Amino acid sequence: MSSATVEEENSRRDDHRCPSTTAMDGEKKTESRMPARTSIAPHLGDIMSSRSTTVLLSDEFTSLERIVLTANGNLQRIVSAYHNKPVTVEILYNRLRNPDLHSSARTSEEPEPAIYDRQVELWCCNQVFCVATSEVVVNSEAILDLVNEKKVGIGQLFRYLNVLPSFELLSVGRHADGIERTYTLSTAGVVCKIHERFSNNLFNLR
């Protein structure tokens, strides 16, 4: 038997033993040739994009502290679930740092990015457990129009745009009253640099 004939015979035997699909009992077995999957969803359902950073923190932080310090956009949900209480956000200020550059009279063909300064308090169990101070840089005229004309809040931009921002943890540490971290959330046209200071009773709110 020639080499080609042997290969064809082996191929027929393999096809007989291992059909391409397994049907339910009582159903006709059919062959389905599905195209090979070339990629999978990189974020696997996480709320951040494929560039979300996984980090290993120092053992000086407890396991609960590490969960909080590496939370990539779901901090409020984590704290709410831990205490089984709602988390609310109170805006302390939200202001445009360079308003003269973004007035209706501006004539520059390539305007400077709009920079917003923002600070909020996160509350749970009638206590402030985190103060977040942000610098939000907007480089897109379309997004700036959402903020100025459609009054979309800086804190709601990612959700309004229906995008998964990239998360990058820049630093973690301790201050006199607890833990702290700095990170960025970014997508095309927007970069948010956020510093969060947590209270020392974060896990003992009463």
PDB file of C-alpha atoms in Angstrom:
ATOM      1  CA  MET A   1       0.000   0.000   0.000  1.00  0.00           C
ATOM      2  CA  SER A   2       1.413   3.409  -0.919  1.00  0.00           C
ATOM      3  CA  SER A   3       2.205   6.065   1.682  1.00  0.00           C
ATOM      4  CA  ALA A   4      -0.639   8.272   0.401  1.00  0.00           C
ATOM      5  CA  THR A   5      -3.108   5.370   0.660  1.00  0.00           C
ATOM      6  CA  VAL A   6      -2.052   4.630   4.268  1.00  0.00           C
ATOM      7  CA  GLU A   7      -2.548   8.273   5.267  1.00  0.00           C
ATOM      8  CA  GLU A   8      -6.008   8.351   3.685  1.00  0.00           C
ATOM      9  CA  GLU A   9      -7.003   5.120   5.484  1.00  0.00           C
ATOM     10  CA  ASN A  10      -5.755   6.451   8.847  1.00  0.00           C
ATOM     11  CA  SER A  11      -7.619   9.691   8.279  1.00  0.00           C
ATOM     12  CA  ARG A  12     -10.885   7.806   7.635  1.00  0.00           C
ATOM     13  CA  ARG A  13     -10.392   5.764  10.807  1.00  0.00           C
ATOM     14  CA  ASP A  14      -9.714   8.878  12.894  1.00  0.00           C
ATOM     15  CA  ASP A  15     -12.817  10.560  11.509  1.00  0.00           C
ATOM     16  CA  HIS A  16     -14.886   7.480  12.398  1.00  0.00           C
ATOM     17  CA  ARG A  17     -13.572   7.305  15.963  1.00  0.00           C
ATOM     18  CA  CYS A  18     -13.627  11.063  16.688  1.00  0.00           C
ATOM     19  CA  PRO A  19     -16.454  12.910  14.967  1.00  0.00           C
ATOM     20  CA  SER A  20     -16.151  16.691  14.876  1.00  0.00           C
ATOM     21  CA  THR A  21     -19.186  17.190  17.112  1.00  0.00           C
ATOM     22  CA  THR A  22     -20.925  15.060  19.687  1.00  0.00           C
ATOM     23  CA  ALA A  23     -24.700  15.182  19.385  1.00  0.00           C
ATOM     24  CA  MET A  24     -27.212  14.631  22.143  1.00  0.00           C
ATOM     25  CA  ASP A  25     -28.531  11.054  22.544  1.00  0.00           C
ATOM     26  CA  GLY A  26     -31.110  10.317  19.867  1.00  0.00           C
ATOM     27  CA  GLU A  27     -29.950  13.129  17.596  1.00  0.00           C
ATOM     28  CA  LYS A  28     -28.114  12.700  14.346  1.00  0.00           C
ATOM     29  CA  LYS A  29     -24.394  13.319  14.606  1.00  0.00           C
ATOM     30  CA  THR A  30     -23.286  15.968  12.165  1.00  0.00           C
ATOM     31  CA  GLU A  31     -19.932  17.449  11.350  1.00  0.00           C
ATOM     32  CA  SER A  32     -19.552  21.143  11.971  1.00  0.00           C
ATOM     33  CA  ARG A  33     -16.413  22.811  10.738  1.00  0.00           C
ATOM     34  CA  MET A  34     -16.119  25.939  12.855  1.00  0.00           C
ATOM     35  CA  PRO A  35     -13.412  28.479  12.001  1.00  0.00           C
ATOM     36  CA  ALA A  36     -10.485  28.496  14.396  1.00  0.00           C
ATOM     37  CA  ARG A  37     -10.777  31.177  17.073  1.00  0.00           C
ATOM     38  CA  THR A  38      -7.892  33.565  16.592  1.00  0.00           C
ATOM     39  CA  SER A  39      -8.400  35.541  19.800  1.00  0.00           C
ATOM     40  CA  ILE A  40     -10.366  35.635  23.024  1.00  0.00           C
ATOM     41  CA  ALA A  41     -11.828  38.556  24.910  1.00  0.00           C
ATOM     42  CA  PRO A  42      -8.702  39.895  26.673  1.00  0.00           C
ATOM     43  CA  HIS A  43     -10.498  41.285  29.706  1.00  0.00           C
ATOM     44  CA  LEU A  44     -12.541  38.105  30.389  1.00  0.00           C
ATOM     45  CA  GLY A  45     -15.528  40.073  31.547  1.00  0.00           C
ATOM     46  CA  ASP A  46     -13.594  42.311  33.933  1.00  0.00           C
ATOM     47  CA  ILE A  47     -14.664  45.936  34.007  1.00  0.00           C
ATOM     48  CA  MET A  48     -11.303  47.157  32.804  1.00  0.00           C
ATOM     49  CA  SER A  49      -9.620  46.624  29.466  1.00  0.00           C
ATOM     50  CA  SER A  50      -6.872  44.166  28.548  1.00  0.00           C
ATOM     51  CA  ARG A  51      -4.228  46.554  29.883  1.00  0.00           C
ATOM     52  CA  SER A  52      -5.473  46.190  33.454  1.00  0.00           C
ATOM     53  CA  THR A  53      -2.449  45.656  35.664  1.00  0.00           C
ATOM     54  CA  THR A  54      -1.947  42.675  37.964  1.00  0.00           C
ATOM     55  CA  VAL A  55       0.521  43.462  40.740  1.00  0.00           C
ATOM     56  CA  LEU A  56       2.088  41.717  43.706  1.00  0.00           C
ATOM     57  CA  LEU A  57       2.250  43.996  46.715  1.00  0.00           C
ATOM     58  CA  SER A  58       4.543  43.904  49.712  1.00  0.00           C
ATOM     59  CA  ASP A  59       3.682  41.665  52.645  1.00  0.00           C
ATOM     60  CA  GLU A  60       3.491  44.805  54.777  1.00  0.00           C
ATOM     61  CA  PHE A  61      -0.100  45.082  53.533  1.00  0.00           C
ATOM     62  CA  THR A  62      -2.796  42.739  54.789  1.00  0.00           C
ATOM     63  CA  SER A  63      -4.830  40.644  52.358  1.00  0.00           C
ATOM     64  CA  LEU A  64      -7.811  43.014  52.698  1.00  0.00           C
ATOM     65  CA  GLU A  65      -5.590  46.037  52.111  1.00  0.00           C
ATOM     66  CA  ARG A  66      -4.163  44.446  48.967  1.00  0.00           C
ATOM     67  CA  ILE A  67      -7.675  43.846  47.615  1.00  0.00           C
ATOM     68  CA  VAL A  68      -8.515  47.529  48.087  1.00  0.00           C
ATOM     69  CA  LEU A  69      -5.197  48.831  46.768  1.00  0.00           C
ATOM     70  CA  THR A  70      -5.466  46.829  43.533  1.00  0.00           C
ATOM     71  CA  ALA A  71      -9.197  47.362  42.910  1.00  0.00           C
ATOM     72  CA  ASN A  72      -9.486  48.380  39.259  1.00  0.00           C
ATOM     73  CA  GLY A  73     -12.698  50.348  39.097  1.00  0.00           C
ATOM     74  CA  ASN A  74     -14.815  48.273  41.496  1.00  0.00           C
ATOM     75  CA  LEU A  75     -13.716  49.775  44.814  1.00  0.00           C
ATOM     76  CA  GLN A  76     -17.177  50.941  45.811  1.00  0.00           C
ATOM     77  CA  ARG A  77     -18.665  47.513  45.142  1.00  0.00           C
ATOM     78  CA  ILE A  78     -15.943  45.806  47.190  1.00  0.00           C
ATOM     79  CA  VAL A  79     -16.424  48.059  50.216  1.00  0.00           C
ATOM     80  CA  SER A  80     -20.207  47.857  49.947  1.00  0.00           C
ATOM     81  CA  ALA A  81     -20.078  44.048  49.815  1.00  0.00           C
ATOM     82  CA  TYR A  82     -17.634  43.853  52.748  1.00  0.00           C
ATOM     83  CA  HIS A  83     -19.815  45.967  55.041  1.00  0.00           C
ATOM     84  CA  ASN A  84     -23.113  44.941  53.432  1.00  0.00           C
ATOM     85  CA  LYS A  85     -24.014  48.632  53.314  1.00  0.00           C
ATOM     86  CA  PRO A  86     -24.437  51.134  50.475  1.00  0.00           C
ATOM     87  CA  VAL A  87     -21.539  53.347  49.414  1.00  0.00           C
ATOM     88  CA  THR A  88     -22.241  56.926  48.343  1.00  0.00           C
ATOM     89  CA  VAL A  89     -20.104  59.604  46.693  1.00  0.00           C
ATOM     90  CA  GLU A  90     -20.085  63.259  47.724  1.00  0.00           C
ATOM     91  CA  ILE A  91     -18.403  65.705  45.343  1.00  0.00           C
ATOM     92  CA  LEU A  92     -16.333  68.315  47.188  1.00  0.00           C
ATOM     93  CA  TYR A  93     -15.241  70.178  44.056  1.00  0.00           C
ATOM     94  CA  ASN A  94     -15.118  69.638  40.310  1.00  0.00           C
ATOM     95  CA  ARG A  95     -13.584  72.548  38.436  1.00  0.00           C
ATOM     96  CA  LEU A  96     -11.858  73.385  35.185  1.00  0.00           C
ATOM     97  CA  ARG A  97      -8.277  74.437  35.867  1.00  0.00           C
ATOM     98  CA  ASN A  98      -7.749  76.440  32.650  1.00  0.00           C
ATOM     99  CA  PRO A  99     -11.169  77.872  31.673  1.00  0.00           C
ATOM    100  CA  ASP A 100      -9.768  80.728  29.560  1.00  0.00           C
ATOM    101  CA  LEU A 101      -8.291  78.229  27.109  1.00  0.00           C
ATOM    102  CA  HIS A 102     -11.683  76.645  26.529  1.00  0.00           C
ATOM    103  CA  SER A 103     -14.001  79.617  26.203  1.00  0.00           C
ATOM    104  CA  SER A 104     -16.224  80.042  23.178  1.00  0.00           C
ATOM    105  CA  ALA A 105     -13.838  82.747  21.933  1.00  0.00           C
ATOM    106  CA  ARG A 106     -10.828  80.438  21.600  1.00  0.00           C
ATOM    107  CA  THR A 107      -9.247  80.512  18.144  1.00  0.00           C
ATOM    108  CA  SER A 108      -6.438  77.967  18.372  1.00  0.00           C
ATOM    109  CA  GLU A 109      -6.671  75.239  15.751  1.00  0.00           C
ATOM    110  CA  GLU A 110      -5.207  72.795  18.257  1.00  0.00           C
ATOM    111  CA  PRO A 111      -6.545  73.862  21.673  1.00  0.00           C
ATOM    112  CA  GLU A 112      -4.752  72.877  24.850  1.00  0.00           C
ATOM    113  CA  PRO A 113      -6.216  69.877  26.690  1.00  0.00           C
ATOM    114  CA  ALA A 114      -8.829  70.712  29.280  1.00  0.00           C
ATOM    115  CA  ILE A 115      -7.705  69.857  32.818  1.00  0.00           C
ATOM    116  CA  TYR A 116     -10.250  69.282  35.566  1.00  0.00           C
ATOM    117  CA  ASP A 117      -9.485  69.098  39.280  1.00  0.00           C
ATOM    118  CA  ARG A 118     -11.907  66.928  41.201  1.00  0.00           C
ATOM    119  CA  GLN A 119     -12.196  65.705  44.771  1.00  0.00           C
ATOM    120  CA  VAL A 120     -14.810  63.382  46.222  1.00  0.00           C
ATOM    121  CA  GLU A 121     -15.527  61.620  49.491  1.00  0.00           C
ATOM    122  CA  LEU A 122     -16.660  58.006  49.626  1.00  0.00           C
ATOM    123  CA  TRP A 123     -19.109  57.269  52.434  1.00  0.00           C
ATOM    124  CA  CYS A 124     -20.251  54.044  54.059  1.00  0.00           C
ATOM    125  CA  CYS A 125     -21.968  53.460  57.406  1.00  0.00           C
ATOM    126  CA  ASN A 126     -22.309  57.263  57.768  1.00  0.00           C
ATOM    127  CA  GLN A 127     -18.534  57.666  57.705  1.00  0.00           C
ATOM    128  CA  VAL A 128     -15.989  58.865  55.168  1.00  0.00           C
ATOM    129  CA  PHE A 129     -13.661  55.981  54.363  1.00  0.00           C
ATOM    130  CA  CYS A 130     -11.825  57.473  51.381  1.00  0.00           C
ATOM    131  CA  VAL A 131     -10.952  60.858  49.881  1.00  0.00           C
ATOM    132  CA  ALA A 132     -10.138  60.695  46.171  1.00  0.00           C
ATOM    133  CA  THR A 133      -8.390  63.604  44.453  1.00  0.00           C
ATOM    134  CA  SER A 134      -8.253  63.492  40.672  1.00  0.00           C
ATOM    135  CA  GLU A 135      -6.650  65.290  37.761  1.00  0.00           C
ATOM    136  CA  VAL A 136      -8.674  64.655  34.612  1.00  0.00           C
ATOM    137  CA  VAL A 137      -7.082  65.596  31.277  1.00  0.00           C
ATOM    138  CA  VAL A 138      -9.443  65.752  28.288  1.00  0.00           C
ATOM    139  CA  ASN A 139      -7.783  65.856  24.857  1.00  0.00           C
ATOM    140  CA  SER A 140     -10.901  65.294  22.755  1.00  0.00           C
ATOM    141  CA  GLU A 141     -13.173  68.084  21.535  1.00  0.00           C
ATOM    142  CA  ALA A 142     -16.054  65.612  21.329  1.00  0.00           C
ATOM    143  CA  ILE A 143     -15.616  64.605  24.973  1.00  0.00           C
ATOM    144  CA  LEU A 144     -15.162  68.218  26.037  1.00  0.00           C
ATOM    145  CA  ASP A 145     -18.483  68.976  24.357  1.00  0.00           C
ATOM    146  CA  LEU A 146     -20.110  66.239  26.439  1.00  0.00           C
ATOM    147  CA  VAL A 147     -18.835  67.916  29.596  1.00  0.00           C
ATOM    148  CA  ASN A 148     -19.538  71.548  28.684  1.00  0.00           C
ATOM    149  CA  GLU A 149     -22.677  71.330  26.554  1.00  0.00           C
ATOM    150  CA  LYS A 150     -24.383  68.073  27.587  1.00  0.00           C
ATOM    151  CA  LYS A 151     -23.300  68.415  31.212  1.00  0.00           C
ATOM    152  CA  VAL A 152     -21.979  64.871  31.517  1.00  0.00           C
ATOM    153  CA  GLY A 153     -20.105  64.654  34.808  1.00  0.00           C
ATOM    154  CA  ILE A 154     -16.391  63.903  34.792  1.00  0.00           C
ATOM    155  CA  GLY A 155     -17.063  60.940  37.064  1.00  0.00           C
ATOM    156  CA  GLN A 156     -19.554  59.481  34.563  1.00  0.00           C
ATOM    157  CA  LEU A 157     -17.512  59.903  31.369  1.00  0.00           C
ATOM    158  CA  PHE A 158     -16.350  56.304  30.995  1.00  0.00           C
ATOM    159  CA  ARG A 159     -19.812  54.932  31.645  1.00  0.00           C
ATOM    160  CA  TYR A 160     -21.431  57.450  29.294  1.00  0.00           C
ATOM    161  CA  LEU A 161     -18.936  56.603  26.540  1.00  0.00           C
ATOM    162  CA  ASN A 162     -19.479  52.886  27.210  1.00  0.00           C
ATOM    163  CA  VAL A 163     -15.741  52.172  27.211  1.00  0.00           C
ATOM    164  CA  LEU A 164     -13.474  50.024  29.367  1.00  0.00           C
ATOM    165  CA  PRO A 165     -10.653  52.293  30.562  1.00  0.00           C
ATOM    166  CA  SER A 166      -7.117  51.053  31.019  1.00  0.00           C
ATOM    167  CA  PHE A 167      -5.994  50.827  34.646  1.00  0.00           C
ATOM    168  CA  GLU A 168      -2.411  51.406  35.801  1.00  0.00           C
ATOM    169  CA  LEU A 169      -1.424  51.331  39.451  1.00  0.00           C
ATOM    170  CA  LEU A 170       1.370  53.873  39.962  1.00  0.00           C
ATOM    171  CA  SER A 171       2.102  53.675  43.679  1.00  0.00           C
ATOM    172  CA  VAL A 172       0.838  52.351  47.007  1.00  0.00           C
ATOM    173  CA  GLY A 173       1.817  53.252  50.537  1.00  0.00           C
ATOM    174  CA  ARG A 174       0.812  54.229  54.037  1.00  0.00           C
ATOM    175  CA  HIS A 175       0.044  57.600  55.558  1.00  0.00           C
ATOM    176  CA  ALA A 176      -0.463  58.516  59.193  1.00  0.00           C
ATOM    177  CA  ASP A 177      -4.082  57.365  59.235  1.00  0.00           C
ATOM    178  CA  GLY A 178      -4.227  54.465  56.780  1.00  0.00           C
ATOM    179  CA  ILE A 179      -3.299  53.290  53.301  1.00  0.00           C
ATOM    180  CA  GLU A 180      -3.150  55.222  50.036  1.00  0.00           C
ATOM    181  CA  ARG A 181      -2.617  54.670  46.332  1.00  0.00           C
ATOM    182  CA  THR A 182      -2.230  56.532  43.034  1.00  0.00           C
ATOM    183  CA  TYR A 183      -3.400  55.140  39.696  1.00  0.00           C
ATOM    184  CA  THR A 184      -4.619  56.162  36.257  1.00  0.00           C
ATOM    185  CA  LEU A 185      -7.728  55.332  34.273  1.00  0.00           C
ATOM    186  CA  SER A 186      -7.447  56.178  30.596  1.00  0.00           C
ATOM    187  CA  THR A 187      -9.000  55.774  27.184  1.00  0.00           C
ATOM    188  CA  ALA A 188      -8.732  57.674  23.913  1.00  0.00           C
ATOM    189  CA  GLY A 189      -9.151  61.371  24.719  1.00  0.00           C
ATOM    190  CA  VAL A 190      -9.257  61.092  28.523  1.00  0.00           C
ATOM    191  CA  VAL A 191      -6.659  60.387  31.210  1.00  0.00           C
ATOM    192  CA  CYS A 192      -7.603  60.432  34.901  1.00  0.00           C
ATOM    193  CA  LYS A 193      -4.867  60.397  37.539  1.00  0.00           C
ATOM    194  CA  ILE A 194      -6.398  59.574  40.915  1.00  0.00           C
ATOM    195  CA  HIS A 195      -4.946  59.631  44.418  1.00  0.00           C
ATOM    196  CA  GLU A 196      -6.959  57.892  47.130  1.00  0.00           C
ATOM    197  CA  ARG A 197      -6.395  58.128  50.883  1.00  0.00           C
ATOM    198  CA  PHE A 198      -8.222  55.575  52.993  1.00  0.00           C
ATOM    199  CA  SER A 199      -9.136  55.883  56.658  1.00  0.00           C
ATOM    200  CA  ASN A 200      -7.512  53.558  59.168  1.00  0.00           C
ATOM    201  CA  ASN A 201     -10.902  52.122  60.141  1.00  0.00           C
ATOM    202  CA  LEU A 202     -11.782  51.160  56.550  1.00  0.00           C
ATOM    203  CA  PHE A 203     -12.611  47.613  57.620  1.00  0.00           C
ATOM    204  CA  ASN A 204     -14.193  48.555  60.948  1.00  0.00           C
ATOM    205  CA  LEU A 205     -16.822  51.126  59.993  1.00  0.00           C
ATOM    206  CA  ARG A 206     -19.654  51.223  62.515  1.00  0.00           C
TER     207      ARG A 206
END
